[in-house]
Coordinates of C-alpha atoms in Angstrom, one line a residue:
M1 CA 41.1 20.8 28.4
E2 CA 37.4 21.8 28.6
Y3 CA 34.4 21.2 26.4
N4 CA 31.1 23.1 27.2
G5 CA 32.1 23.3 30.9
L6 CA 33.0 19.6 31.2
L7 CA 36.5 19.2 32.5
V8 CA 38.4 16.4 30.5
Q9 CA 41.6 15.1 32.0
R10 CA 42.9 12.2 29.9
G11 CA 45.0 9.9 31.9
D12 CA 43.0 10.1 35.1
R13 CA 42.5 6.6 36.8
A14 CA 39.3 4.9 36.1
F15 CA 37.6 1.7 37.3
L16 CA 35.2 -0.5 35.3
V17 CA 33.3 -2.4 37.9
L18 CA 31.0 -5.5 36.8
E19 CA 27.8 -6.5 38.7
D20 CA 29.6 -9.8 39.6
G21 CA 32.3 -7.9 41.3
R22 CA 35.1 -8.2 38.7
V23 CA 37.0 -5.0 38.4
F24 CA 39.4 -3.6 35.6
E25 CA 41.6 -0.6 36.3
G26 CA 42.6 1.8 33.4
R27 CA 42.7 5.3 32.4
F28 CA 40.2 7.9 31.1
F29 CA 40.1 9.5 27.7
G30 CA 37.4 11.6 26.1
A31 CA 35.2 12.8 29.1
A32 CA 36.3 11.8 32.6
R33 CA 33.0 11.0 34.1
E34 CA 30.9 8.1 35.3
A35 CA 29.0 6.0 32.9
R36 CA 26.4 3.1 33.7
G37 CA 25.0 0.5 31.4
E38 CA 25.5 -3.0 30.1
V39 CA 29.1 -3.9 29.1
V40 CA 29.5 -5.8 25.7
F41 CA 32.2 -6.6 23.3
H42 CA 32.5 -6.0 19.6
T43 CA 34.8 -8.2 17.4
G44 CA 35.2 -5.9 14.4
L45 CA 38.7 -4.8 13.3
T46 CA 37.7 -1.3 12.2
G47 CA 34.4 0.8 12.2
Y48 CA 34.6 2.3 15.7
Q49 CA 33.0 5.5 14.5
E50 CA 30.0 3.6 13.1
I51 CA 29.9 1.8 16.5
L52 CA 30.0 5.0 18.6
T53 CA 27.1 6.6 16.5
D54 CA 24.9 3.4 16.1
P55 CA 21.8 4.0 18.1
S56 CA 21.6 0.3 18.8
Y57 CA 24.3 0.9 21.4
C58 CA 22.3 3.1 23.5
G59 CA 22.5 1.9 26.9
Q60 CA 25.8 0.1 26.7
L61 CA 29.5 0.3 27.3
V62 CA 31.3 -1.3 24.3
T63 CA 34.6 -3.0 24.6
L64 CA 36.5 -3.4 21.4
T65 CA 38.4 -6.7 21.1
Y66 CA 41.0 -5.3 18.4
P67 CA 43.6 -3.9 20.6
H68 CA 44.7 -0.8 18.8
I69 CA 41.9 1.9 18.2
G70 CA 41.9 5.4 16.8
N71 CA 44.4 5.0 14.0
Y72 CA 42.4 6.4 11.1
G73 CA 40.8 9.2 13.1
I74 CA 37.2 10.5 12.8
N75 CA 35.2 11.6 9.6
P76 CA 31.9 13.0 9.8
D77 CA 30.7 11.2 6.7
D78 CA 31.1 7.8 8.7
A79 CA 28.6 8.6 11.4
E80 CA 25.4 6.6 11.6
S81 CA 23.6 9.3 13.5
D82 CA 24.0 12.8 14.5
R83 CA 25.7 12.1 17.8
I84 CA 27.4 9.4 19.9
Q85 CA 25.0 6.9 21.2
L86 CA 26.8 4.5 23.4
E87 CA 27.5 5.2 27.2
A88 CA 31.3 4.6 27.1
L89 CA 34.1 3.1 24.7
I90 CA 36.6 0.6 26.2
V91 CA 39.9 -0.1 24.4
K92 CA 43.2 -1.6 25.3
A93 CA 45.5 0.9 23.3
L94 CA 44.3 4.2 22.1
S95 CA 46.4 5.5 19.1
P96 CA 48.2 8.8 19.9
I97 CA 47.8 9.9 16.4
A98 CA 45.2 9.8 13.6
S99 CA 46.8 9.0 10.1
N100 CA 44.2 8.9 7.2
H101 CA 43.6 11.3 4.4
R102 CA 39.8 11.3 5.3
A103 CA 40.4 12.1 8.9
R104 CA 38.9 15.4 10.2
G105 CA 39.6 14.9 13.8
N106 CA 40.7 12.2 16.3
L107 CA 39.0 9.9 18.6
P108 CA 39.8 11.3 22.0
D109 CA 38.5 14.9 21.0
Y110 CA 35.4 13.4 19.5
L111 CA 34.3 11.8 22.6
A112 CA 35.3 14.7 24.6
E113 CA 33.1 17.0 22.4
H114 CA 30.1 14.8 22.9
G115 CA 30.7 14.3 26.6
V116 CA 31.1 10.5 26.4
P117 CA 33.9 8.8 28.4
G118 CA 36.5 6.4 27.1
L119 CA 38.5 3.8 29.0
E120 CA 42.0 2.7 27.8
G121 CA 44.7 0.5 29.3
I122 CA 42.7 -2.6 30.5
D123 CA 43.2 -6.1 29.3
T124 CA 40.2 -6.1 26.8
R125 CA 40.9 -9.8 26.1
A126 CA 40.3 -10.7 29.6
L127 CA 37.0 -8.7 29.8
T128 CA 35.9 -10.3 26.5
R129 CA 36.6 -13.7 27.9
H130 CA 34.8 -12.9 31.2
I131 CA 31.7 -11.7 29.4
R132 CA 31.7 -14.9 27.1
T133 CA 31.9 -17.1 30.1
R134 CA 29.4 -15.2 32.4
G135 CA 27.5 -13.2 29.8
A136 CA 26.9 -9.5 29.3
M137 CA 26.4 -7.7 32.6
R138 CA 25.6 -4.4 34.0
A139 CA 28.7 -2.2 34.9
V140 CA 29.7 1.2 36.0
L141 CA 32.8 3.1 34.7
S142 CA 33.8 5.5 37.4
P143 CA 36.8 7.6 38.8
E144 CA 36.1 5.7 42.0
R145 CA 36.0 2.1 42.8
V146 CA 32.3 1.5 43.6
S147 CA 31.0 -1.7 44.9
A148 CA 29.2 -4.6 42.9
A149 CA 26.1 -3.9 45.3
Q150 CA 26.0 -0.5 43.9
V151 CA 26.2 -1.6 40.4
Q152 CA 23.4 -4.1 40.9
R153 CA 21.2 -1.4 42.6
D154 CA 22.0 1.6 40.3
V155 CA 22.1 0.1 36.8
L156 CA 19.0 -1.0 35.1
S157 CA 19.0 -4.4 33.1
M158 CA 18.6 -4.2 29.5
A159 CA 15.8 -6.8 29.7
G160 CA 12.5 -5.0 30.1
S161 CA 14.1 -1.6 29.0
D162 CA 12.4 0.3 26.2
L163 CA 15.2 2.2 24.8
A164 CA 13.7 2.9 21.3
R165 CA 11.8 6.0 22.8
R166 CA 15.2 7.5 23.8
V167 CA 16.9 7.4 20.4
S168 CA 13.8 7.8 18.1
C169 CA 13.1 11.1 16.2
D170 CA 10.8 13.7 17.7
E171 CA 9.0 14.4 14.5
P172 CA 8.7 12.9 11.0
Y173 CA 11.1 13.9 8.4
E174 CA 11.8 13.2 4.6
V175 CA 14.8 11.6 2.9
A176 CA 14.8 12.2 -0.8
P177 CA 15.9 9.7 -3.4
A178 CA 19.3 9.8 -4.7
R179 CA 18.0 9.0 -8.2
A180 CA 14.6 8.9 -9.9
E181 CA 11.9 8.2 -7.5
T182 CA 10.5 4.5 -7.7
C183 CA 8.6 4.1 -4.6
H184 CA 7.8 5.7 -1.1
V185 CA 8.8 3.9 2.1
V186 CA 7.8 5.0 5.6
A187 CA 10.5 3.9 8.0
Y188 CA 9.8 3.5 11.8
D189 CA 12.7 5.0 13.6
F190 CA 13.5 2.8 16.5
G191 CA 17.1 3.9 16.3
I192 CA 17.6 3.9 12.4
K193 CA 21.0 4.1 11.0
K194 CA 22.0 6.5 8.2
G195 CA 23.3 3.5 6.3
I196 CA 19.9 2.1 6.0
L197 CA 18.5 5.3 4.7
R198 CA 21.3 5.7 2.0
A199 CA 20.8 2.1 0.9
L200 CA 17.2 2.8 0.2
S201 CA 17.7 6.2 -1.4
R202 CA 20.3 4.9 -3.8
R203 CA 17.7 2.6 -5.0
G204 CA 15.2 5.4 -5.7
A205 CA 13.2 5.2 -2.5
R206 CA 11.7 8.3 -1.1
I207 CA 11.6 7.8 2.8
T208 CA 9.4 9.2 5.3
V209 CA 11.0 8.7 8.8
V210 CA 8.5 8.6 11.6
P211 CA 8.8 8.4 15.4
A212 CA 8.7 4.9 17.1
E213 CA 5.3 5.3 18.5
T214 CA 3.6 6.5 15.3
P215 CA 0.1 4.6 15.1
A216 CA -0.5 2.4 12.0
L217 CA -3.3 4.6 10.9
D218 CA -0.9 7.7 10.7
V219 CA 1.5 5.5 8.6
L220 CA -1.2 4.4 6.2
G221 CA -2.2 8.0 5.9
Y222 CA 1.2 8.6 4.0
R223 CA -0.2 6.0 1.5
P224 CA 3.3 4.3 1.4
D225 CA 4.3 1.6 -1.0
G226 CA 6.1 -0.2 1.9
V227 CA 7.1 0.2 5.6
L228 CA 10.4 -0.5 7.2
L229 CA 10.9 -1.6 10.8
S230 CA 14.4 -0.2 11.7
N231 CA 17.1 -1.4 13.9
G232 CA 17.3 -0.1 17.5
P233 CA 18.6 -0.8 21.0
G234 CA 17.2 -2.9 23.9
D235 CA 14.5 -5.4 24.6
P236 CA 11.7 -5.6 22.0
A237 CA 9.2 -7.0 24.6
P238 CA 8.1 -3.7 26.2
L239 CA 7.6 -2.1 22.7
D240 CA 3.8 -3.0 22.9
Y241 CA 2.9 0.2 20.9
A242 CA 5.3 -1.0 18.0
V243 CA 3.9 -4.5 17.9
S244 CA 0.3 -3.4 17.8
A245 CA 1.0 -1.1 15.1
V246 CA 2.8 -3.8 13.0
K247 CA -0.2 -6.1 13.6
E248 CA -2.4 -3.4 12.1
L249 CA -0.2 -3.0 9.1
L250 CA 0.4 -6.7 8.3
G251 CA -1.3 -7.7 5.1
R252 CA -2.0 -4.0 4.1
V253 CA 1.5 -3.0 3.1
P254 CA 4.8 -4.8 2.5
I255 CA 7.1 -4.8 5.5
L256 CA 10.9 -5.2 5.9
G257 CA 12.2 -5.7 9.5
I258 CA 15.9 -5.1 10.3
C259 CA 17.4 -6.2 13.7
L260 CA 15.1 -4.8 16.4
G261 CA 12.6 -4.5 13.6
H262 CA 13.0 -8.2 12.9
Q263 CA 12.2 -8.9 16.5
I264 CA 9.2 -6.7 16.5
L265 CA 7.8 -8.2 13.3
G266 CA 8.3 -11.7 15.1
L267 CA 6.3 -10.6 18.2
A268 CA 3.6 -9.2 15.8
A269 CA 3.5 -12.7 14.1
G270 CA 2.8 -14.4 17.5
A271 CA 6.5 -15.5 18.3
R272 CA 8.5 -15.0 21.4
T273 CA 11.8 -13.2 21.9
Y274 CA 14.6 -13.9 24.4
K275 CA 17.9 -12.5 25.7
L276 CA 21.2 -13.8 24.3
P277 CA 24.0 -14.6 26.8
F278 CA 26.4 -12.0 25.4
G279 CA 24.6 -11.0 22.0
H280 CA 26.1 -10.7 18.5
H281 CA 28.2 -7.7 18.1
G282 CA 30.7 -7.8 15.1
A283 CA 31.3 -7.6 11.4
N284 CA 31.9 -11.1 10.5
H285 CA 29.1 -13.3 11.5
P286 CA 28.5 -16.2 9.1
V287 CA 24.7 -16.5 8.3
K288 CA 23.3 -19.4 6.0
R289 CA 20.6 -18.5 3.4
L290 CA 18.3 -21.5 3.8
S291 CA 16.9 -21.3 0.2
D292 CA 20.2 -22.2 -1.5
G293 CA 22.7 -22.9 1.3
A294 CA 24.9 -19.7 0.5
V295 CA 26.7 -18.3 3.4
E296 CA 26.6 -14.4 3.9
I297 CA 29.3 -12.7 6.1
T298 CA 27.2 -10.2 8.1
S299 CA 27.4 -7.3 10.4
Q300 CA 25.4 -7.6 13.6
N301 CA 24.6 -5.7 16.7
H302 CA 21.8 -7.0 19.0
G303 CA 21.3 -8.6 22.4
F304 CA 18.0 -10.2 21.8
A305 CA 16.7 -12.9 19.4
V306 CA 13.5 -14.5 18.1
D307 CA 12.7 -17.9 19.5
P308 CA 12.5 -20.3 16.6
A309 CA 10.6 -22.8 18.6
S310 CA 7.7 -20.1 19.1
L311 CA 7.2 -20.1 15.2
R312 CA 6.0 -23.5 15.2
G313 CA 2.3 -23.6 14.0
L314 CA 2.6 -20.1 12.7
A315 CA 2.4 -19.1 9.0
V316 CA 6.2 -18.2 9.0
E317 CA 9.0 -19.6 6.7
E318 CA 12.6 -19.4 8.3
T319 CA 14.9 -17.9 5.7
H320 CA 18.3 -17.5 7.5
E321 CA 20.3 -19.4 10.2
N322 CA 23.3 -18.1 12.3
L323 CA 26.2 -20.7 11.7
N324 CA 27.9 -19.6 15.0
D325 CA 25.1 -20.6 17.5
G326 CA 22.1 -21.6 15.3
T327 CA 20.0 -18.6 16.2
L328 CA 17.3 -17.4 13.8
E329 CA 18.6 -14.8 11.4
G330 CA 15.6 -14.2 9.2
F331 CA 12.0 -15.2 8.2
C332 CA 9.1 -14.3 6.1
L333 CA 5.4 -14.5 6.7
K334 CA 3.5 -16.8 4.2
D335 CA 0.2 -14.9 4.3
A336 CA 1.6 -11.3 4.2
R337 CA 4.2 -9.6 2.1
A338 CA 6.7 -9.4 5.1
M339 CA 10.2 -10.4 5.5
S340 CA 13.0 -9.6 8.1
V341 CA 16.6 -10.3 9.0
Q342 CA 18.4 -10.0 12.3
Y343 CA 21.6 -8.7 10.8
H344 CA 22.4 -5.3 9.0
P345 CA 22.3 -5.6 5.4
E346 CA 23.3 -2.0 4.9
A347 CA 26.6 -2.3 6.9
S348 CA 28.6 -4.2 4.2
P349 CA 31.6 -5.0 6.3
G350 CA 34.0 -5.5 3.3
P351 CA 31.7 -8.0 1.6
H352 CA 28.4 -6.9 0.1
D353 CA 26.9 -10.2 0.7
A354 CA 23.4 -9.1 2.1
E355 CA 22.8 -5.8 0.1
Y356 CA 20.4 -7.9 -2.2
L357 CA 17.8 -7.8 0.5
F358 CA 17.0 -4.3 -0.2
D359 CA 16.5 -5.1 -3.8
R360 CA 14.2 -8.1 -2.9
Y361 CA 12.3 -5.9 -0.6
L362 CA 11.8 -3.1 -3.2
E363 CA 10.6 -5.7 -5.6
M364 CA 7.8 -6.5 -3.3
L365 CA 6.6 -3.0 -3.6
H366 CA 5.7 -3.3 -7.3

């Protein structure tokens, strides 16, 4: 089978080599080629197409903990961007058929069409337990068994990597409201998901999406009612251009930060960020809303977090807390109309617990 000149041989032997020397042997599906990046695990039972197309996974090889993947096929309506964003997909058992009335294709062909490799037939539980013990680490997926030294030499660390530039749009574009227009929001594209745009559009927002490096003055030139800082991949610390822009926008326009946008807002407020051992990647993370003690079941995908200790002495109010590990999941700025959450309120992984955040944000604009 051949796609755009790329030879695809499903079933060829493949090796996943981690930087600490651990090796997993399985079989290729999709595109049989080498992939490099940070290997992480995702605990959701479904949603593999959303995971594949989420720009926040740029630079990562994602292993799915649920063992049987591909059952319900592929549907273009479920994509979060216009292409596959991750470096490789790792599964235990690939479904040989796709059975769903919405399916328009199957998972192996989808990866092959985009030139993205998949790895099947490894013990994903063992890999997940290894990452939970040792932390997320660099890896190479290859037809040949490379050395750990080669992985350490050739694969960049996520820490210090600016990946937002890789996934951001090149030019501004507009998204029309799905009903009568109520407001105008400028959204920074650090790797924005279509689900976020749909959530705002359904509520009557006209959205102007701008590239990650857009200066604050240009954003203000659109005369927006509010600004959104989107999700995205990688480490927020190198995004000095984004932090500088947000500093200029604070107090001049209402701001909502989501995921990477939450971290950027934290840096702009004077906080610090740090890398989590293996990140939060899943669809059932419990988050406590500190205002009333309610618990939201949330979808998450990030490897860095805002250090709550660095908020002390700042005009910041913590609003949400992760009940698994106590990490900061949300805050608002007391002297500016700005709020953020670490999780994805648009994802709605079964429950719609967090969608109220869009309503609360839009109330700030009026």
